[in-house]
mmCIF file of C-alpha atoms and ligand atoms in Angstrom:
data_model
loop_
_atom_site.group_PDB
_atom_site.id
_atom_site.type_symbol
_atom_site.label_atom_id
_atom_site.label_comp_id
_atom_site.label_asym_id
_atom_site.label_seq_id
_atom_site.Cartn_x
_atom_site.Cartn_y
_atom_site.Cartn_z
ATOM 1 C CA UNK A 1172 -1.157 21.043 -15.564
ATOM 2 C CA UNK A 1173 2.635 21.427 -14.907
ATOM 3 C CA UNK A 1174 3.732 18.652 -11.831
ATOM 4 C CA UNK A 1175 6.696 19.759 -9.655
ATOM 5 C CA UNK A 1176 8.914 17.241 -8.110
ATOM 6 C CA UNK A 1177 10.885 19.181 -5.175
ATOM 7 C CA UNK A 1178 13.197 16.852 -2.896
ATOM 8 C CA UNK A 1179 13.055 16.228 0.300
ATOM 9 C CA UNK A 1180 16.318 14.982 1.879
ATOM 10 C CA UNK A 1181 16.550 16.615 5.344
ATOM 11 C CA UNK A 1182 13.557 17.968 7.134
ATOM 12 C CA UNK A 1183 15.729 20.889 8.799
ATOM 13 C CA UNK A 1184 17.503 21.655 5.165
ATOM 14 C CA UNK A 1185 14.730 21.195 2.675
ATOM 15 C CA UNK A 1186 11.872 23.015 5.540
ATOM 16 C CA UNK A 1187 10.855 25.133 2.373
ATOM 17 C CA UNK A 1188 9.859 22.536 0.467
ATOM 18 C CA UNK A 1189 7.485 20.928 3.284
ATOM 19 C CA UNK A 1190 6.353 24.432 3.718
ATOM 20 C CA UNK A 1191 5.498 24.410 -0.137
ATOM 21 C CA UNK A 1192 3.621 21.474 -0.071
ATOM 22 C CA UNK A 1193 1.656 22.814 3.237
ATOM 23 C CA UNK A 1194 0.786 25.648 1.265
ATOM 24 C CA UNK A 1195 -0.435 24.088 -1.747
ATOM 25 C CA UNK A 1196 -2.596 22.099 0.180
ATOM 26 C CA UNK A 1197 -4.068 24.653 2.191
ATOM 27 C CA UNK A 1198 -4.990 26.185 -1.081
ATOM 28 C CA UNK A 1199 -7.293 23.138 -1.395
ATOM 29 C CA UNK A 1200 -4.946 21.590 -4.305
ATOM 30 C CA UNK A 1201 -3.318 17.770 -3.407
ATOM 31 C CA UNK A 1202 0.689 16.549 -3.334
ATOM 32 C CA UNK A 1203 2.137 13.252 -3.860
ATOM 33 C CA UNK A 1204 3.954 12.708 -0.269
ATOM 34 C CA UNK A 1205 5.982 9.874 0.945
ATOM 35 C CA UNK A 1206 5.316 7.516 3.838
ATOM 36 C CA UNK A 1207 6.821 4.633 5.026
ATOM 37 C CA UNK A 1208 4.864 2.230 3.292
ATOM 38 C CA UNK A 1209 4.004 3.963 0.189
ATOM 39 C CA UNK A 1210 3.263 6.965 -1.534
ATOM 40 C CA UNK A 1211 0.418 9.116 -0.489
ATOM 41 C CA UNK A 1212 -1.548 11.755 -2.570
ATOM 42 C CA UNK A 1213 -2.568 13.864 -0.481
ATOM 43 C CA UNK A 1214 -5.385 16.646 0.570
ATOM 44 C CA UNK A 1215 -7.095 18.537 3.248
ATOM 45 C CA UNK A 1216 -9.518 16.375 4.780
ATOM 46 C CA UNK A 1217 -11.741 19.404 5.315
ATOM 47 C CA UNK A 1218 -11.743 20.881 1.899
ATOM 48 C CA UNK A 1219 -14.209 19.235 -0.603
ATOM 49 C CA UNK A 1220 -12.861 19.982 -3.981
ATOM 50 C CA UNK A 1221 -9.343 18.988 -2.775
ATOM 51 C CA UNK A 1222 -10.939 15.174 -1.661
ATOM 52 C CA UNK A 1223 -12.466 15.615 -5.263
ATOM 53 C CA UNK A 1224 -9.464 16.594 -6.650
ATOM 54 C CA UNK A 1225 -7.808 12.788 -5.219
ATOM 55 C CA UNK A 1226 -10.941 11.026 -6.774
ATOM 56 C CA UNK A 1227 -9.731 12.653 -10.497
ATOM 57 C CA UNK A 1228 -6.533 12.341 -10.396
ATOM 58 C CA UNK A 1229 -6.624 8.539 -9.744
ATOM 59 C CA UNK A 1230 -9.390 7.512 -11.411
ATOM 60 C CA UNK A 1231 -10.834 6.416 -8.165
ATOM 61 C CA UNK A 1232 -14.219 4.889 -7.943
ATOM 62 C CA UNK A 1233 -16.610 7.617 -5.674
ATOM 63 C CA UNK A 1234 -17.701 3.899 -3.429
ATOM 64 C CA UNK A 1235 -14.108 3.828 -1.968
ATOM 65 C CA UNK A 1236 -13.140 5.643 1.026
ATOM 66 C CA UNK A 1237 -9.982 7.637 1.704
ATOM 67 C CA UNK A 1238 -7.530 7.100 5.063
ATOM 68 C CA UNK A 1239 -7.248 10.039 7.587
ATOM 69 C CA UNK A 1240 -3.404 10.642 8.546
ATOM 70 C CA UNK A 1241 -2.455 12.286 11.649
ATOM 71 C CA UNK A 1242 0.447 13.874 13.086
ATOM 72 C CA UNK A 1243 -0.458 13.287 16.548
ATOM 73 C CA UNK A 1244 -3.094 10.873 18.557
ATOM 74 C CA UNK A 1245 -4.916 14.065 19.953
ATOM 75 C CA UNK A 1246 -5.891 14.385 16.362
ATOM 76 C CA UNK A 1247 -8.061 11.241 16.332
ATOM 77 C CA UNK A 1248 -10.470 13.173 18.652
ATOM 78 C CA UNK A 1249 -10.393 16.139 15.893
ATOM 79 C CA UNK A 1250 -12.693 13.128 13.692
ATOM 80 C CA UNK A 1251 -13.544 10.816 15.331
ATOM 81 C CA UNK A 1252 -16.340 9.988 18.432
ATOM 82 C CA UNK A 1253 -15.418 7.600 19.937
ATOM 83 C CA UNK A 1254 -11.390 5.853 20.711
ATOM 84 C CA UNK A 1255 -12.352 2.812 22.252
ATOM 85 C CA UNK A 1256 -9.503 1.714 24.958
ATOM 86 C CA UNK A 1257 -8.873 -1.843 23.004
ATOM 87 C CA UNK A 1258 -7.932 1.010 20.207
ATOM 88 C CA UNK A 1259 -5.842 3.010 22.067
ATOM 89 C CA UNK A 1260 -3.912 -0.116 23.054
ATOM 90 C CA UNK A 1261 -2.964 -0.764 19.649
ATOM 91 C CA UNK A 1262 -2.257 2.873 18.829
ATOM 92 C CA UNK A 1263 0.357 2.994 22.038
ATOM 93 C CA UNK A 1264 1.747 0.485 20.095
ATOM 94 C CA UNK A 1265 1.898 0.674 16.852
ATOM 95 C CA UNK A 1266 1.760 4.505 16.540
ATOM 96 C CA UNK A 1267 3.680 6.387 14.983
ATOM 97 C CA UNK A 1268 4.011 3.500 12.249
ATOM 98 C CA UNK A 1269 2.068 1.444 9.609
ATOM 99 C CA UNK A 1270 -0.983 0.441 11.214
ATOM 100 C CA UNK A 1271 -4.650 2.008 10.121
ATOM 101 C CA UNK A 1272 -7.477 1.873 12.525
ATOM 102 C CA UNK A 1273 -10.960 2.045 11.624
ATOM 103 C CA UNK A 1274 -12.674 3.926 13.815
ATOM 104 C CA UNK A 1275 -16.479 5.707 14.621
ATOM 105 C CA UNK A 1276 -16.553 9.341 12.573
ATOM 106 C CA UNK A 1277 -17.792 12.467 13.863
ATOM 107 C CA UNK A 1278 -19.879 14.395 11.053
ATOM 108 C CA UNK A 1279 -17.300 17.148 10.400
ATOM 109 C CA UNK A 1280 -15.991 14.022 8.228
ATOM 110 C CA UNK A 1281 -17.483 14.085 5.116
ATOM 111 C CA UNK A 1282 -19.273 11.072 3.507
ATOM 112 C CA UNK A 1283 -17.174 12.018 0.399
ATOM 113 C CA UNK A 1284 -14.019 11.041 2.260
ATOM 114 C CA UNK A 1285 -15.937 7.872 3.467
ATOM 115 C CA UNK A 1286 -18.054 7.031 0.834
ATOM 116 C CA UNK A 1287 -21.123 6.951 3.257
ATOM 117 C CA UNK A 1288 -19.421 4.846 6.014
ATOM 118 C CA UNK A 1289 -20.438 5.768 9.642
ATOM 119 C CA UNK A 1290 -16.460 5.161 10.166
ATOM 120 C CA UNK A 1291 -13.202 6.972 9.477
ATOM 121 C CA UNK A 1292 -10.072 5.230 9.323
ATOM 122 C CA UNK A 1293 -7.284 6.768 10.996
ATOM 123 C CA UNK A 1294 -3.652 6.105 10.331
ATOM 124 C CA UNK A 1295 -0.170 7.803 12.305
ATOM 125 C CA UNK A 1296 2.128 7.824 9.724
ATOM 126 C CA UNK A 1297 6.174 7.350 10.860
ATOM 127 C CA UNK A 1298 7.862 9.668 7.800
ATOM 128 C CA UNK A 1299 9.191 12.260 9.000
ATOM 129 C CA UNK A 1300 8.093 14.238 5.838
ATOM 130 C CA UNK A 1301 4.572 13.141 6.024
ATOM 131 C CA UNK A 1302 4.602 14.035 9.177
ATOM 132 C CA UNK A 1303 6.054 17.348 9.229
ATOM 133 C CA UNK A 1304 3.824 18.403 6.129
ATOM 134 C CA UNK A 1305 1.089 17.166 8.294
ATOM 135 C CA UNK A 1306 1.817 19.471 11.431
ATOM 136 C CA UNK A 1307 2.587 22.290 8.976
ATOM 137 C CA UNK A 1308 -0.960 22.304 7.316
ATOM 138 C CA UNK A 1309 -2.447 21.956 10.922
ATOM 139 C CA UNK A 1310 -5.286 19.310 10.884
ATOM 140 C CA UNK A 1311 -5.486 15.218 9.152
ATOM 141 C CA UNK A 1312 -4.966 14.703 5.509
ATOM 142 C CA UNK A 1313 -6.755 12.017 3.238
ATOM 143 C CA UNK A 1314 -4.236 10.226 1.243
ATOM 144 C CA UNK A 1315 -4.768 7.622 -0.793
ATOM 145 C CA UNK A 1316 -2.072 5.544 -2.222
ATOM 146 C CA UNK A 1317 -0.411 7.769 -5.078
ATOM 147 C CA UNK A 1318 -0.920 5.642 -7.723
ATOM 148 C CA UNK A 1319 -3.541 5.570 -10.736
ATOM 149 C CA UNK A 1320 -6.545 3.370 -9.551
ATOM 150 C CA UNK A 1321 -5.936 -0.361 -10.378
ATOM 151 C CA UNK A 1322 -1.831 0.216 -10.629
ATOM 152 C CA UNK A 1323 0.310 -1.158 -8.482
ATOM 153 C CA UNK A 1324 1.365 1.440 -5.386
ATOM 154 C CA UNK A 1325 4.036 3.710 -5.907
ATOM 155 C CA UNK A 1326 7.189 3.536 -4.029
ATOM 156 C CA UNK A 1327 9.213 6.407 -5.283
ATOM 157 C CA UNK A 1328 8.515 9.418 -6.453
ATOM 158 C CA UNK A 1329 10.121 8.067 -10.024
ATOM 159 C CA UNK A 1330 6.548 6.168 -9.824
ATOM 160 C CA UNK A 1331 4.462 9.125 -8.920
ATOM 161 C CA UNK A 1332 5.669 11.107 -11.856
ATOM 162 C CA UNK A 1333 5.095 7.711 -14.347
ATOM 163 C CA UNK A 1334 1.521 8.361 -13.108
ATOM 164 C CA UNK A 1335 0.646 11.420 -11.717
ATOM 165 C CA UNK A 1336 2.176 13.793 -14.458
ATOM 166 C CA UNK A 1337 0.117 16.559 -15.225
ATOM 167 C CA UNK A 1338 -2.462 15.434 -13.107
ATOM 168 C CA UNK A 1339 -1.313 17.158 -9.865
ATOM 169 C CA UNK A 1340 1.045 19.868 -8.626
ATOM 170 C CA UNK A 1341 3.304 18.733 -6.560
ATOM 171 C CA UNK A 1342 5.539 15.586 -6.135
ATOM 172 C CA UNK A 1343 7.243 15.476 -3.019
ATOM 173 C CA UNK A 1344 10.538 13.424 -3.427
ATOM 174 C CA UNK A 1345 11.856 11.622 -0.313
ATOM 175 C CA UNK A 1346 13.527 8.873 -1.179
ATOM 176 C CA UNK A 1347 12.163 5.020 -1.354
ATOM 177 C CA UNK A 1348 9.647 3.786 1.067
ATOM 178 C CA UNK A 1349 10.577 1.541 3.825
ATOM 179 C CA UNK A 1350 7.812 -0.938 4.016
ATOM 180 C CA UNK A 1351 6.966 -1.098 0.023
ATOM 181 C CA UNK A 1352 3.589 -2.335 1.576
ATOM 182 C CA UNK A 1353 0.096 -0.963 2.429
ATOM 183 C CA UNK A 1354 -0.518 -0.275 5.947
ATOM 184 C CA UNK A 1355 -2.469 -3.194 7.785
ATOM 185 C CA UNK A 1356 -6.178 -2.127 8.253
ATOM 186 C CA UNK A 1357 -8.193 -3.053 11.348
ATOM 187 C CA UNK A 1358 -11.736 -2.310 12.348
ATOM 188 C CA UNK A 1359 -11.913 -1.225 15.902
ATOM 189 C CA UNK A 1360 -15.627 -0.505 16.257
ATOM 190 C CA UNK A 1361 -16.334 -4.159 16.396
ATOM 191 C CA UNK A 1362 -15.963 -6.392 19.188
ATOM 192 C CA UNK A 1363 -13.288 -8.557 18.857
ATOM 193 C CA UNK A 1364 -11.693 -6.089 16.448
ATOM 194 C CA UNK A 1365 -11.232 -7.582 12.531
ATOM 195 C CA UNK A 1366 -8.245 -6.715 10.608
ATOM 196 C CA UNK A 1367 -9.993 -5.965 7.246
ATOM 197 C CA UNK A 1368 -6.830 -5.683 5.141
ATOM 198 C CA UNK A 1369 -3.256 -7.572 5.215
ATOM 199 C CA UNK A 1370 -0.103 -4.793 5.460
ATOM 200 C CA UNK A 1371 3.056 -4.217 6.271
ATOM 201 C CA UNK A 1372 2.307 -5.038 10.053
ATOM 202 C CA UNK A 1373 2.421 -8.845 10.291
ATOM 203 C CA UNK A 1374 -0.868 -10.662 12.096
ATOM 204 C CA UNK A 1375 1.590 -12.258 14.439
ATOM 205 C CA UNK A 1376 2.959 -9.386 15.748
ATOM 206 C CA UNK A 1377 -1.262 -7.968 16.030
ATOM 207 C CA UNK A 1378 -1.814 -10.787 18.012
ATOM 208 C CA UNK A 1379 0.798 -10.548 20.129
ATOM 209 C CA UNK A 1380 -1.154 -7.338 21.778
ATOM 210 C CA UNK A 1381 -5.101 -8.066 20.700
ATOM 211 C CA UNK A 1382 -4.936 -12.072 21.074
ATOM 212 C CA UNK A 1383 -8.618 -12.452 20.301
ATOM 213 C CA UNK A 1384 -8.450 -10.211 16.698
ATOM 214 C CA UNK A 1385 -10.340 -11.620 14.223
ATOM 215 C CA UNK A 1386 -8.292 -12.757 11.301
ATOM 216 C CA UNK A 1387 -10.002 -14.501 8.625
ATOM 217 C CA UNK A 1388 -7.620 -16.557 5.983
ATOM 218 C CA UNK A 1389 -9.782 -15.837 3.650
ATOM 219 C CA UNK A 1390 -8.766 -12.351 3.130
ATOM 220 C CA UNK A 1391 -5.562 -14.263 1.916
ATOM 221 C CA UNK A 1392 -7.762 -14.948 -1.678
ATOM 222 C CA UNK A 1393 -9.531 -13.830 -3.954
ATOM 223 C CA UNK A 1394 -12.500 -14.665 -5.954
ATOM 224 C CA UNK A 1395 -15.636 -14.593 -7.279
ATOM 225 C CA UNK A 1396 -17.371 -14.624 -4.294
ATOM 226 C CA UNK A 1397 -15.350 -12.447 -2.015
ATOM 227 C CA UNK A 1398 -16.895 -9.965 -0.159
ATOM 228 C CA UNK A 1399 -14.247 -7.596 0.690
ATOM 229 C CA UNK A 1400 -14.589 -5.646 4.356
ATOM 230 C CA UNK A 1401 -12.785 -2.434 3.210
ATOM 231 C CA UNK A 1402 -14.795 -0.908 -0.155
ATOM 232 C CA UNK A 1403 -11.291 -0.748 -1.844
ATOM 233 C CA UNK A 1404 -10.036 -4.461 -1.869
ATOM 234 C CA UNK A 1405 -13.088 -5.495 -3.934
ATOM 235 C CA UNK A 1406 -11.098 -3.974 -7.261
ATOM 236 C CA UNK A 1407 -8.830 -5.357 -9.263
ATOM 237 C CA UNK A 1408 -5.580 -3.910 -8.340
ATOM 238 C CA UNK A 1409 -1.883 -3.711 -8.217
ATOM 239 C CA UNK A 1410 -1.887 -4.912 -11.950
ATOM 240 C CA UNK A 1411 1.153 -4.105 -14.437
ATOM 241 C CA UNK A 1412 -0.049 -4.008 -17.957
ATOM 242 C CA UNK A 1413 1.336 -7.722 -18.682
ATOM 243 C CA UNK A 1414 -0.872 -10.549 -17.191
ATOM 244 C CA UNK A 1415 0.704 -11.814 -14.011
ATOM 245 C CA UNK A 1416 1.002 -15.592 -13.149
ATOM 246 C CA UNK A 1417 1.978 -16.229 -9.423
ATOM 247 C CA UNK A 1418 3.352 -20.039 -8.940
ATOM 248 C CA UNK A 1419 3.161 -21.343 -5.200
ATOM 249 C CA UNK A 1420 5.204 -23.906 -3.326
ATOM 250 C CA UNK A 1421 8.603 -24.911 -2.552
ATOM 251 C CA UNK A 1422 10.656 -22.327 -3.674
ATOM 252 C CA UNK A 1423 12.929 -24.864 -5.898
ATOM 253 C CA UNK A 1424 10.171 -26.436 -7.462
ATOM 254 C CA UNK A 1425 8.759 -22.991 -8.321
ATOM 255 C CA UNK A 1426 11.659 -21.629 -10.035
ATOM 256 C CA UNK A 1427 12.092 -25.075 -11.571
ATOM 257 C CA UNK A 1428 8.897 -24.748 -13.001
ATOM 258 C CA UNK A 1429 9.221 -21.431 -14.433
ATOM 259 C CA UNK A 1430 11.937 -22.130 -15.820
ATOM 260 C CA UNK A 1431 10.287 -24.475 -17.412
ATOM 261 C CA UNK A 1432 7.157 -22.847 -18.753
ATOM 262 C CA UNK A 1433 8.032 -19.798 -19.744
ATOM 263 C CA UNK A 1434 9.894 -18.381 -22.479
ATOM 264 C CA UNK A 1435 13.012 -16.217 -22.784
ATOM 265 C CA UNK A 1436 11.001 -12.957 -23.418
ATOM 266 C CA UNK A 1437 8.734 -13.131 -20.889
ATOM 267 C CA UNK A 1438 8.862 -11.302 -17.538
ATOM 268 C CA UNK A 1439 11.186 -13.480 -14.724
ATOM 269 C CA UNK A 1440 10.545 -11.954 -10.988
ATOM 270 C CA UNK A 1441 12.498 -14.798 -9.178
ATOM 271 C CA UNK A 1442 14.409 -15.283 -5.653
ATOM 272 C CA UNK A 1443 18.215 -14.616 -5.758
ATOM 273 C CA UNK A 1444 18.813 -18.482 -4.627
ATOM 274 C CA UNK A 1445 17.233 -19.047 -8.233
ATOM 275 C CA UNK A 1446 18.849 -16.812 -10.956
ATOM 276 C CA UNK A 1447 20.942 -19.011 -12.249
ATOM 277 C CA UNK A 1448 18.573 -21.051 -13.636
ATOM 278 C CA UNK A 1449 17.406 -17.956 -15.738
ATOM 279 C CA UNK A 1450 20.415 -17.381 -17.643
ATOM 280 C CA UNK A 1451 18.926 -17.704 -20.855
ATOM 281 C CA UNK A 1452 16.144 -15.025 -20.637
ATOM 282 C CA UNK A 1453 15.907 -11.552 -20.629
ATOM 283 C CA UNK A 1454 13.943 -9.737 -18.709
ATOM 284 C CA UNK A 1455 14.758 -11.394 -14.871
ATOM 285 C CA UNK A 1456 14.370 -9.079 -11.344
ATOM 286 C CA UNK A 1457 15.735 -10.249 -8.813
ATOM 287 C CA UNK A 1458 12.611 -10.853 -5.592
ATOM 288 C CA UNK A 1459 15.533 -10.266 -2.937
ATOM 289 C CA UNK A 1460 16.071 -13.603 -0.495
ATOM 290 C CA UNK A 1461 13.577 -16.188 -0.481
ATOM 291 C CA UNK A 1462 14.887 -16.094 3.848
ATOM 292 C CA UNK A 1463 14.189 -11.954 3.389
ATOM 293 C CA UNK A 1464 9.976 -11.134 3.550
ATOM 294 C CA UNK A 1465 11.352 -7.482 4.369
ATOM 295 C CA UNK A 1466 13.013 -7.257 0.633
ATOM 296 C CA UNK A 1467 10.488 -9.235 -0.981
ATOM 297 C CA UNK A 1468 7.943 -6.899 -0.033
ATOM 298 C CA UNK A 1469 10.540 -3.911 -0.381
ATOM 299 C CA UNK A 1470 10.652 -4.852 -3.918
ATOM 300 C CA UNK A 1471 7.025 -6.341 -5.363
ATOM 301 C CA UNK A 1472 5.204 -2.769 -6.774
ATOM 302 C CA UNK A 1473 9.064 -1.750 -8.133
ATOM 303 C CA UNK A 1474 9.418 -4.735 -10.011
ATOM 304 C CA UNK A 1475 5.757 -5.164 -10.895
ATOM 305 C CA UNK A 1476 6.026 -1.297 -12.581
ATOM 306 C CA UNK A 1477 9.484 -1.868 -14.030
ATOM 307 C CA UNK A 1478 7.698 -4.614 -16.427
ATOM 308 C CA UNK A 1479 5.777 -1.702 -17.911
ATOM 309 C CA UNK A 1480 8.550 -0.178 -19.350
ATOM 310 C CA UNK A 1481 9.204 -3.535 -21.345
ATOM 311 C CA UNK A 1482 7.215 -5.157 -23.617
ATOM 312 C CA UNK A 1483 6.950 -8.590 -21.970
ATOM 313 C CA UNK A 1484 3.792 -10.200 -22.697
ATOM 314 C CA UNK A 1485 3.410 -12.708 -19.336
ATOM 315 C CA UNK A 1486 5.343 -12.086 -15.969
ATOM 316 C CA UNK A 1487 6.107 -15.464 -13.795
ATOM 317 C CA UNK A 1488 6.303 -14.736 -10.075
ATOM 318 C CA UNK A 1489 7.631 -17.053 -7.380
ATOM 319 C CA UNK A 1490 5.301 -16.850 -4.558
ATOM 320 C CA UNK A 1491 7.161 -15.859 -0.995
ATOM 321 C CA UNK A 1492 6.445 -17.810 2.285
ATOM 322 C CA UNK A 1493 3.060 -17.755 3.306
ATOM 323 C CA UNK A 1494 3.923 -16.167 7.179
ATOM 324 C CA UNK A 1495 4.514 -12.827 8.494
ATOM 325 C CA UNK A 1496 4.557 -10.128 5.610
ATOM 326 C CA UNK A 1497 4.443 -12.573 3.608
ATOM 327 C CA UNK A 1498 1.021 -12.676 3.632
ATOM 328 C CA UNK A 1499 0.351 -9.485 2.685
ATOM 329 C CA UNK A 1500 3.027 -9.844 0.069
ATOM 330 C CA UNK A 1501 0.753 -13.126 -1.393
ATOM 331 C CA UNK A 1502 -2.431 -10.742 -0.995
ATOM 332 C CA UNK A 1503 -1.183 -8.012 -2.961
ATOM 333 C CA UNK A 1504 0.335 -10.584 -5.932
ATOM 334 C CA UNK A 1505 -3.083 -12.633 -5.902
ATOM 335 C CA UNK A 1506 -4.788 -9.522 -6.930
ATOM 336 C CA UNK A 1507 -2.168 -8.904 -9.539
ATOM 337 C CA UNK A 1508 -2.838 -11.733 -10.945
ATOM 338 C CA UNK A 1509 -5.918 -11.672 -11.001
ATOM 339 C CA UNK A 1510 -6.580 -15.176 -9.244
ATOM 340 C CA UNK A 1511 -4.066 -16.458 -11.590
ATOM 341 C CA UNK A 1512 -2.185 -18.716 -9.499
ATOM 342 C CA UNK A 1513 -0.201 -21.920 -10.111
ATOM 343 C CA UNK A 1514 0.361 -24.543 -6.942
ATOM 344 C CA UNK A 1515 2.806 -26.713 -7.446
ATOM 345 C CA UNK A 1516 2.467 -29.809 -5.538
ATOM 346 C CA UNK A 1517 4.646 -30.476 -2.553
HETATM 347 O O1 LIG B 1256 -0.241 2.523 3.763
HETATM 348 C C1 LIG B 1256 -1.335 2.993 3.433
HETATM 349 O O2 LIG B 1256 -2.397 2.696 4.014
HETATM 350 C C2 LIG B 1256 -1.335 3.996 2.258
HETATM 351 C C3 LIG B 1256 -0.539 5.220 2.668
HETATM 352 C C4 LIG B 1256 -0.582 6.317 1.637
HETATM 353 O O3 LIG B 1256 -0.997 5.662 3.909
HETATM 354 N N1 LIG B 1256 -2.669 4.338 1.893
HETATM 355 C C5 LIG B 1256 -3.502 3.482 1.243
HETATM 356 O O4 LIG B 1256 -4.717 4.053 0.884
HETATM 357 O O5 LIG B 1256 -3.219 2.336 0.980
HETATM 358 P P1 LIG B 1256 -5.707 3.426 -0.196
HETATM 359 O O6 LIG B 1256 -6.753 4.453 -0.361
HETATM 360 O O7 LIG B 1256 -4.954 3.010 -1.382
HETATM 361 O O8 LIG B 1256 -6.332 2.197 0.533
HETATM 362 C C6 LIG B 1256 -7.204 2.420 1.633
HETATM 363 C C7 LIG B 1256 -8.051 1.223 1.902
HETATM 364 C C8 LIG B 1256 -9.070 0.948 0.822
HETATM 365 O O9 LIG B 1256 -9.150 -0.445 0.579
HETATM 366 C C9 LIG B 1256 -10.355 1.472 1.460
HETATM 367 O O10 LIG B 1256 -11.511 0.827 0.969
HETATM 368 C C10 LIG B 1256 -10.119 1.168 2.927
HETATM 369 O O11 LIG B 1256 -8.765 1.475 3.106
HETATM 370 N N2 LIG B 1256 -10.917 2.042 3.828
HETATM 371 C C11 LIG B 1256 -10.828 3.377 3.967
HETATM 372 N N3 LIG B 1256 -11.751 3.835 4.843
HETATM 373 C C12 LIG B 1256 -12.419 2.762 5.304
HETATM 374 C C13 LIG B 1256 -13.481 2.560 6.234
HETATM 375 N N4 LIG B 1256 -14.048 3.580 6.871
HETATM 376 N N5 LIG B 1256 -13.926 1.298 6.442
HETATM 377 C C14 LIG B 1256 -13.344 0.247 5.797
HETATM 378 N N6 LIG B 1256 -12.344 0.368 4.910
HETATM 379 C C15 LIG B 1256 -11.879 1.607 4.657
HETATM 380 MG MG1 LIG B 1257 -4.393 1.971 -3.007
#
């Protein structure tokens, strides 16, 4: 299958090419679309072969169900039966933006878009060009994160094509995402709500408006025994094809230690404050600010993929602060890593 990338720079100059990708989705085909946290492939929610279409073109297992985005909230009562007032609380405030609620389905859902679940989740995106594609096809579209299953998101549409080439249609370009994280997930339909995956909304700021929200620590790790409240977190993910090894603790000590451990050919993802103590090897990205969660996380699935195109054999990362989006930043590199984590004592 040929893929077409067609840019989107202005919504008011480039309306033909959000028209384009409305149509090709109507047709019941999918399109790699940007959002503000990180690229979406996307399909009717209404049309079965396009949800089956997703499932191929990632290599997504059938036991992991697909987000519902919206253009507006009336939309929620297009799929879903119920909108608790807790819910709509959180949706005044975090809507349009990167927050996904989980919510009670009504049965024009399918159980391929939630693998079975009796719930839906529901997410307002704030791109513009999701957005507009969204109002132009008329009714919600699954997308899951464009990215081939157990990948690391993409954030550009660069990424899309290093994945989704001649597996789908249509690439939307528009730009780099904003967030460079997943979208924080939280289950309304139980009472106090649960926020079953870390994003790019901090818990702080969650708390701030649902003070009694259930947020376990534990979805900070990973192992053996996890038992992971959304289907998808259970798989290994966000992996580049070198093994990753995440080192924890004061950032000097961590960079120290790196420095120390690994050699000048393997793959260096470090904190500005710390470069110059990798002079001598050759494959160093710079993390952004070890003060700056917002470029850490900006950055993570960028640099992660830009190993791929090296030959490194181990990547070293030093592990951001453990508040705010940091958290979700640690999530996301713990499952990288596959556990594979070094603390260094304090
Ligand atoms: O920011 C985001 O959320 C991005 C953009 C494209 O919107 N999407 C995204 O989708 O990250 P995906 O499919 O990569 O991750 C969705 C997660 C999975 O872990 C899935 O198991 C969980 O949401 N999920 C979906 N429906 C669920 C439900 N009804 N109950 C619990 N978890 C659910
Ligand atoms: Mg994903």
């Amino acid at each position: 299958m040929e893929t077409r990338v067609l840019k989107v720079d202005s919504i008011e100059k480039d309306y033909n090419n959000i028209i384009e990708a409305a149509r090709v989705i109507k047709a019941g085909d999918v399109v790699a679309i940007p959002t503000e946290t990180v690229y979406g492939l996307a399909g009717s929610i209404f049309n079965e072969e396009a949800i089956k279409k997703i499932f191929i073109a990632k290599g997504r297992p059938q036991d992991n169900p697909l987000i519902a985005h919206i253009s507006s909230i009336e939309q929620v009562d297009e799929i879903c039966s119920e909108f608790p007032e807790k819910a709509k609380e959180l949706a005044k405030k975090f809507w349009p933006g990167p927050l996904t609620i989980i919510l009670k389905r009504k049965s024009c859902v399918s159980d391929t878009v939630t693998a079975g679940l009796d719930t839906v989740a529901v997410r307002f995106p704030s791109h513009p060009v999701a957005n507009a594609i969204i109002k132009e096809v008329g009714e919600p579209l699954v997308a899951p994160s464009a990215n081939l299953s157990g990948k690391p998101s993409t954030t550009s549409a660069k990424h899309c094509v290093k994945d989704l080439n001649g597996r789908v249609p249509l690439i939307i370009d528009g730009g780099d995402c904003e967030f460079g994280l997943e979208s924080t997930i939280i289950d309304a339909t139980s009472d106090p709500m649960v926020i079953l995956r870390l994003g790019a909304i901090p818990v702080e700021e969650l708390l701030e408006v649902v003070p009694d929200l259930v947020y376990e620590e534990e979805l900070t790790k990973t192992g053996e025994n996890e038992i992971p409240k959304a289907p998808g977190m259970k798989y290994r993910h966000y992996a580049p094809n070198a093994p990753v090894t995440v080192v924890t603790g004061e950032p000097y000590k961590t960079a120290e230690w790196i420095a120390n451990n690994s050699n000048k050919d393997d793959g260096i993802i470090c904190f500005e404050e710390y470069a110059s103590l990798f002079t001598e090897h050759n494959f160093v990205l710079n993390f952004g600010s070890y003060s700056n969660l917002q470029s850490n996380a900006n950055r993570l699935f960028r640099l992660l993929r830009e190993f791929d195109e090296t030959d490194v054999k181990k990547i070293f990362v030093q592990c951001p602060m453990n508040k705010k989006i940091g958290k979700a930043i640690i999530n996301r590199l713990q499952k990288a890593a596959g556990g594979n984590i070094i603390e260094i004592d304090n």
